[in-house]
Short mmCIF file of C-alpha atoms and ligand atoms in Angstrom, two decimals:
data_model
loop_
_atom_site.label_atom_id
_atom_site.label_comp_id
_atom_site.label_asym_id
_atom_site.label_seq_id
_atom_site.Cartn_x
_atom_site.Cartn_y
_atom_site.Cartn_z
CA MET D 1 84.33 107.37 92.73
CA ARG D 2 84.64 103.03 93.23
CA HIS D 3 86.73 102.61 89.28
CA ASP D 4 89.20 105.56 90.73
CA LEU D 5 90.13 104.26 93.60
CA ILE D 6 90.72 100.69 91.65
CA GLU D 7 92.58 102.54 89.43
CA GLN D 8 94.42 104.02 92.22
CA THR D 9 95.11 100.68 93.32
CA GLU D 10 95.92 98.90 90.21
CA ASN D 11 98.53 101.56 89.71
CA PHE D 12 99.45 101.23 92.59
CA VAL D 13 100.27 97.70 92.97
CA ARG D 14 102.11 97.93 88.87
CA HIS D 15 104.66 100.02 90.55
CA GLU D 16 105.11 97.97 93.63
CA LEU D 17 105.23 94.00 91.45
CA GLY D 18 106.41 94.70 87.97
CA ASP D 19 109.47 93.80 87.67
CA ASP D 20 109.33 90.77 90.29
CA ALA D 21 110.62 87.34 89.16
CA THR D 22 109.46 84.87 91.81
CA GLY D 23 105.91 84.51 90.40
CA HIS D 24 104.93 87.52 92.31
CA ASP D 25 104.19 89.89 89.33
CA TRP D 26 102.03 91.69 87.52
CA TYR D 27 100.09 89.05 85.43
CA HIS D 28 99.79 87.20 88.88
CA ILE D 29 97.90 90.39 90.08
CA GLU D 30 95.64 90.41 86.57
CA ARG D 31 94.97 86.59 86.50
CA VAL D 32 93.63 86.36 90.76
CA ARG D 33 91.95 89.46 90.05
CA ARG D 34 90.42 87.65 86.52
CA ASN D 35 89.88 84.45 88.89
CA ALA D 36 88.13 86.18 91.52
CA LEU D 37 85.72 88.14 89.14
CA ASN D 38 84.69 85.57 87.48
CA ILE D 39 84.12 83.28 90.27
CA CYS D 40 82.12 86.09 92.25
CA SER D 41 80.19 86.80 89.06
CA GLU D 42 79.51 82.41 88.89
CA GLU D 43 78.75 82.17 92.67
CA ASN D 44 76.65 85.17 92.00
CA GLU D 45 77.85 86.44 95.60
CA GLY D 46 80.39 88.95 97.31
CA ASN D 47 81.17 91.92 97.07
CA THR D 48 82.20 93.00 94.15
CA PHE D 49 84.97 95.88 95.75
CA ILE D 50 86.56 94.39 98.31
CA ILE D 51 86.54 91.23 96.44
CA GLU D 52 89.15 93.31 93.53
CA MET D 53 90.82 95.55 96.12
CA ALA D 54 91.84 92.49 97.77
CA ALA D 55 92.57 90.92 95.02
CA LEU D 56 94.92 93.20 94.00
CA LEU D 57 96.41 94.17 97.29
CA HIS D 58 96.67 90.33 98.45
CA ASP D 59 100.32 90.45 97.38
CA ILE D 60 101.88 93.22 98.83
CA PRO D 61 101.88 92.81 102.51
CA ASP D 62 103.68 88.90 101.54
CA GLU D 63 107.47 88.66 103.88
CA LYS D 64 109.32 87.26 101.01
CA LEU D 65 108.86 90.57 99.07
CA ASN D 66 108.94 92.79 101.69
CA ASP D 67 112.34 93.03 104.31
CA SER D 68 109.67 91.63 107.02
CA ALA D 69 106.40 90.85 108.11
CA GLU D 70 105.40 94.20 109.29
CA LYS D 71 107.27 96.29 107.13
CA GLY D 72 104.76 94.40 104.71
CA ALA D 73 101.79 95.44 106.84
CA GLU D 74 103.33 98.81 106.75
CA LYS D 75 104.06 99.60 103.62
CA LEU D 76 99.61 98.49 103.08
CA GLU D 77 98.47 100.12 105.73
CA SER D 78 100.47 103.00 104.19
CA PHE D 79 98.41 102.29 100.41
CA LEU D 80 94.68 102.14 102.75
CA ALA D 81 95.44 105.43 104.66
CA THR D 82 96.14 107.28 100.88
CA LEU D 83 92.82 105.66 100.21
CA ASP D 84 89.13 108.06 99.78
CA MET D 85 87.45 104.84 101.70
CA SER D 86 85.35 103.84 104.83
CA ASP D 87 87.95 101.88 107.17
CA GLU D 88 85.11 99.25 107.74
CA ALA D 89 86.71 98.40 103.66
CA LYS D 90 89.67 99.01 105.03
CA ILE D 91 89.28 96.28 107.52
CA HIS D 92 87.65 94.02 105.67
CA ILE D 93 90.70 94.10 103.22
CA LYS D 94 92.63 93.49 104.93
CA ASN D 95 90.60 90.70 106.35
CA ILE D 96 91.13 88.99 103.71
CA ILE D 97 94.62 89.25 102.35
CA PHE D 98 95.77 88.05 106.34
CA THR D 99 93.53 85.13 106.57
CA ILE D 100 94.46 83.39 103.24
CA SER D 101 97.80 83.14 102.73
CA PHE D 102 99.09 79.16 102.76
CA LYS D 103 101.80 78.87 105.36
CA GLY D 104 103.04 75.05 104.60
CA GLY D 105 99.20 74.11 104.86
CA VAL D 106 98.18 75.96 108.59
CA LYS D 107 94.71 75.88 107.54
CA SER D 108 93.21 79.43 109.16
CA GLU D 109 89.21 79.82 108.88
CA LEU D 110 88.13 81.87 106.59
CA ASP D 111 85.24 84.29 107.60
CA THR D 112 83.41 85.44 105.14
CA ILE D 113 82.30 84.58 101.04
CA GLU D 114 85.05 87.90 99.98
CA ALA D 115 87.85 85.56 101.46
CA LYS D 116 86.71 82.34 100.09
CA ILE D 117 86.97 83.51 96.69
CA VAL D 118 90.10 85.58 96.75
CA GLN D 119 91.89 82.37 98.44
CA ASP D 120 90.33 80.19 95.23
CA ALA D 121 91.33 82.75 93.14
CA ASP D 122 95.16 82.74 94.99
CA ARG D 123 95.28 78.87 94.88
CA LEU D 124 94.36 78.22 90.91
CA ASP D 125 96.71 80.83 89.88
CA ALA D 126 99.86 78.02 92.05
CA ILE D 127 97.81 74.81 89.29
CA GLY D 128 97.18 74.19 86.16
CA ALA D 129 99.65 75.25 83.34
CA ILE D 130 100.22 78.81 85.15
CA GLY D 131 100.85 77.42 88.11
CA ILE D 132 103.61 74.45 85.94
CA ALA D 133 105.11 77.94 84.49
CA ARG D 134 105.57 79.43 88.63
CA ALA D 135 106.72 76.63 91.04
CA PHE D 136 109.72 75.76 88.63
CA ALA D 137 110.65 80.11 87.71
CA PHE D 138 110.49 80.46 91.94
CA GLY D 139 112.03 77.20 91.81
CA GLY D 140 115.09 78.66 89.23
CA LYS D 141 114.92 81.65 91.37
CA LYS D 142 116.10 80.09 95.34
CA GLY D 143 117.92 78.34 93.56
CA GLN D 144 115.88 74.63 94.14
CA PRO D 145 116.81 72.14 91.46
CA ILE D 146 114.34 71.05 88.44
CA TYR D 147 114.21 67.31 90.12
CA ASP D 148 116.87 65.29 92.59
CA PRO D 149 115.32 61.43 92.62
CA ASP D 150 117.26 61.66 96.23
CA LEU D 151 114.87 64.44 98.03
CA ALA D 152 112.21 62.88 99.83
CA VAL D 153 108.37 64.41 99.99
CA ARG D 154 108.32 66.41 103.00
CA GLU D 155 104.93 64.90 104.96
CA LYS D 156 104.78 67.24 107.84
CA MET D 157 107.05 70.51 108.22
CA THR D 158 106.63 73.16 110.18
CA ILE D 159 106.99 77.88 107.89
CA GLN D 160 110.55 78.17 108.55
CA GLU D 161 111.48 73.91 107.15
CA TYR D 162 107.86 74.83 103.93
CA ARG D 163 110.07 77.98 103.21
CA LYS D 164 113.84 77.20 103.66
CA GLY D 165 114.35 73.73 103.93
CA LYS D 166 115.88 71.77 101.05
CA SER D 167 113.40 70.56 98.31
CA SER D 168 113.11 70.38 94.14
CA SER D 169 110.36 72.19 92.61
CA VAL D 170 108.59 68.41 91.82
CA ASN D 171 108.43 68.15 95.44
CA HIS D 172 106.80 71.18 95.65
CA PHE D 173 103.64 69.76 93.38
CA TYR D 174 103.43 66.82 96.00
CA GLU D 175 103.84 69.41 98.90
CA LYS D 176 101.24 71.92 98.25
CA LEU D 177 99.73 72.43 93.89
CA LEU D 178 98.87 69.22 93.93
CA LYS D 179 97.29 69.14 97.52
CA LEU D 180 94.90 73.05 96.77
CA LYS D 181 92.05 70.41 93.85
CA GLU D 182 91.11 69.60 97.50
CA LYS D 183 90.87 73.46 99.90
CA MET D 184 89.27 75.16 96.84
CA ASN D 185 86.11 76.78 99.10
CA THR D 186 83.87 77.08 96.43
CA LYS D 187 82.46 74.89 93.62
CA THR D 188 83.63 77.14 91.15
CA ALA D 189 86.88 77.08 92.34
CA SER D 190 86.40 73.13 92.86
CA ARG D 191 85.15 72.70 89.14
CA MET D 192 88.03 75.03 87.77
CA ALA D 193 90.79 72.59 89.62
CA GLU D 194 89.85 69.78 88.48
CA GLU D 195 90.70 70.32 85.54
CA ARG D 196 93.83 72.15 85.87
CA HIS D 197 94.88 68.69 88.43
CA LYS D 198 94.69 67.04 85.52
CA ARG D 199 96.95 68.80 83.39
CA MET D 200 99.85 69.07 86.73
CA GLU D 201 98.80 64.80 86.41
CA GLN D 202 99.22 64.85 83.13
CA PHE D 203 102.86 67.02 83.54
CA LEU D 204 104.46 64.84 85.88
CA GLU D 205 103.83 61.22 83.96
CA GLN D 206 105.23 62.73 80.73
CA PHE D 207 108.38 64.31 83.56
CA TYR D 208 108.89 61.37 84.30
CA SER D 209 108.92 59.38 81.46
CA GLU D 210 111.72 61.56 79.21
CA TRP D 211 113.84 61.42 82.57
CA ASN D 212 113.04 57.81 82.32
CA GLY D 213 114.43 57.93 78.82
CA GLN D 214 111.49 56.91 77.23
CA SER D 215 109.90 59.05 74.50
P1 ADP V 1 103.71 80.63 99.70
O1 ADP V 1 102.40 80.83 99.86
O2 ADP V 1 103.85 79.47 99.32
O3 ADP V 1 105.31 81.61 99.60
P2 ADP V 1 103.41 81.91 96.94
O4 ADP V 1 102.21 81.82 96.17
O5 ADP V 1 103.82 83.09 97.30
O6 ADP V 1 103.89 80.63 97.78
O7 ADP V 1 104.20 80.66 95.55
C1 ADP V 1 104.23 82.17 95.03
C2 ADP V 1 104.47 81.06 94.03
O8 ADP V 1 105.98 80.05 93.79
C3 ADP V 1 103.78 79.89 93.41
O9 ADP V 1 103.36 79.49 92.22
C4 ADP V 1 104.32 78.51 94.70
O10 ADP V 1 103.25 77.18 93.51
C5 ADP V 1 105.45 78.47 93.66
N1 ADP V 1 106.96 78.18 95.54
C6 ADP V 1 106.35 78.71 96.12
N2 ADP V 1 106.65 77.32 97.40
C7 ADP V 1 107.48 76.46 96.23
C8 ADP V 1 108.66 76.15 95.92
N3 ADP V 1 109.12 75.82 97.34
N4 ADP V 1 109.38 75.77 94.87
C9 ADP V 1 108.88 75.87 93.89
N5 ADP V 1 107.52 76.69 93.73
C10 ADP V 1 106.93 76.60 94.49
NI1 NI V 2 99.11 85.80 95.42
#
């Protein structure tokens, strides 16, 4: 029964996100699900079914992948309406999805362990080697430079500036990715983030060294 719901959701998400090239493809979803279930089992906390469903659906209403935030929310809503599942579970899943997004650093308090775990899982996929790959893929798709020494790192910004302002993919590390390690909710994710954070720092060191004509 629960297995059927997971399978139904997988099929829907695969169909919706399959060929996305902004870093939100099906494999991002699979990695987030794996991270989330791994954190859940390490922490020995949280409802695995809710976590798995929320991980699978977390990018469905993203406004970047829909015509508008409202359209995205409708898409999620109409899919959930097709599922044979309690209203309570549906509300919990929606609540997780709408509270976890980063939105330029504005932090909304998360009230359930399931939300904390799915948020950690999504953030882990934005850092480390995978995070590096995704940042440059996203940047390329958006048409921003890999790096531009004349573009200053933006310290404080509104959601609009974060989404639309001029930046580079290297700047994105300072504006978001290097901050994520400190924002993990669970011990397990903090531990994983330490390793991934170091990989980004090493990458940036090597990047500047090559940029400056060094080995
Ligand atoms: P957000 O909530 O910040 O929009 P997403 O998780 O939807 O982030 O972004 C998808 C991927 O693209 C992430 O790995 C993220 O780090 C990366 N990304 C988002 N914005 C930028 C940017 N301006 N430059 C480079 N990479 C970006
Ligand atoms: Ni995501």
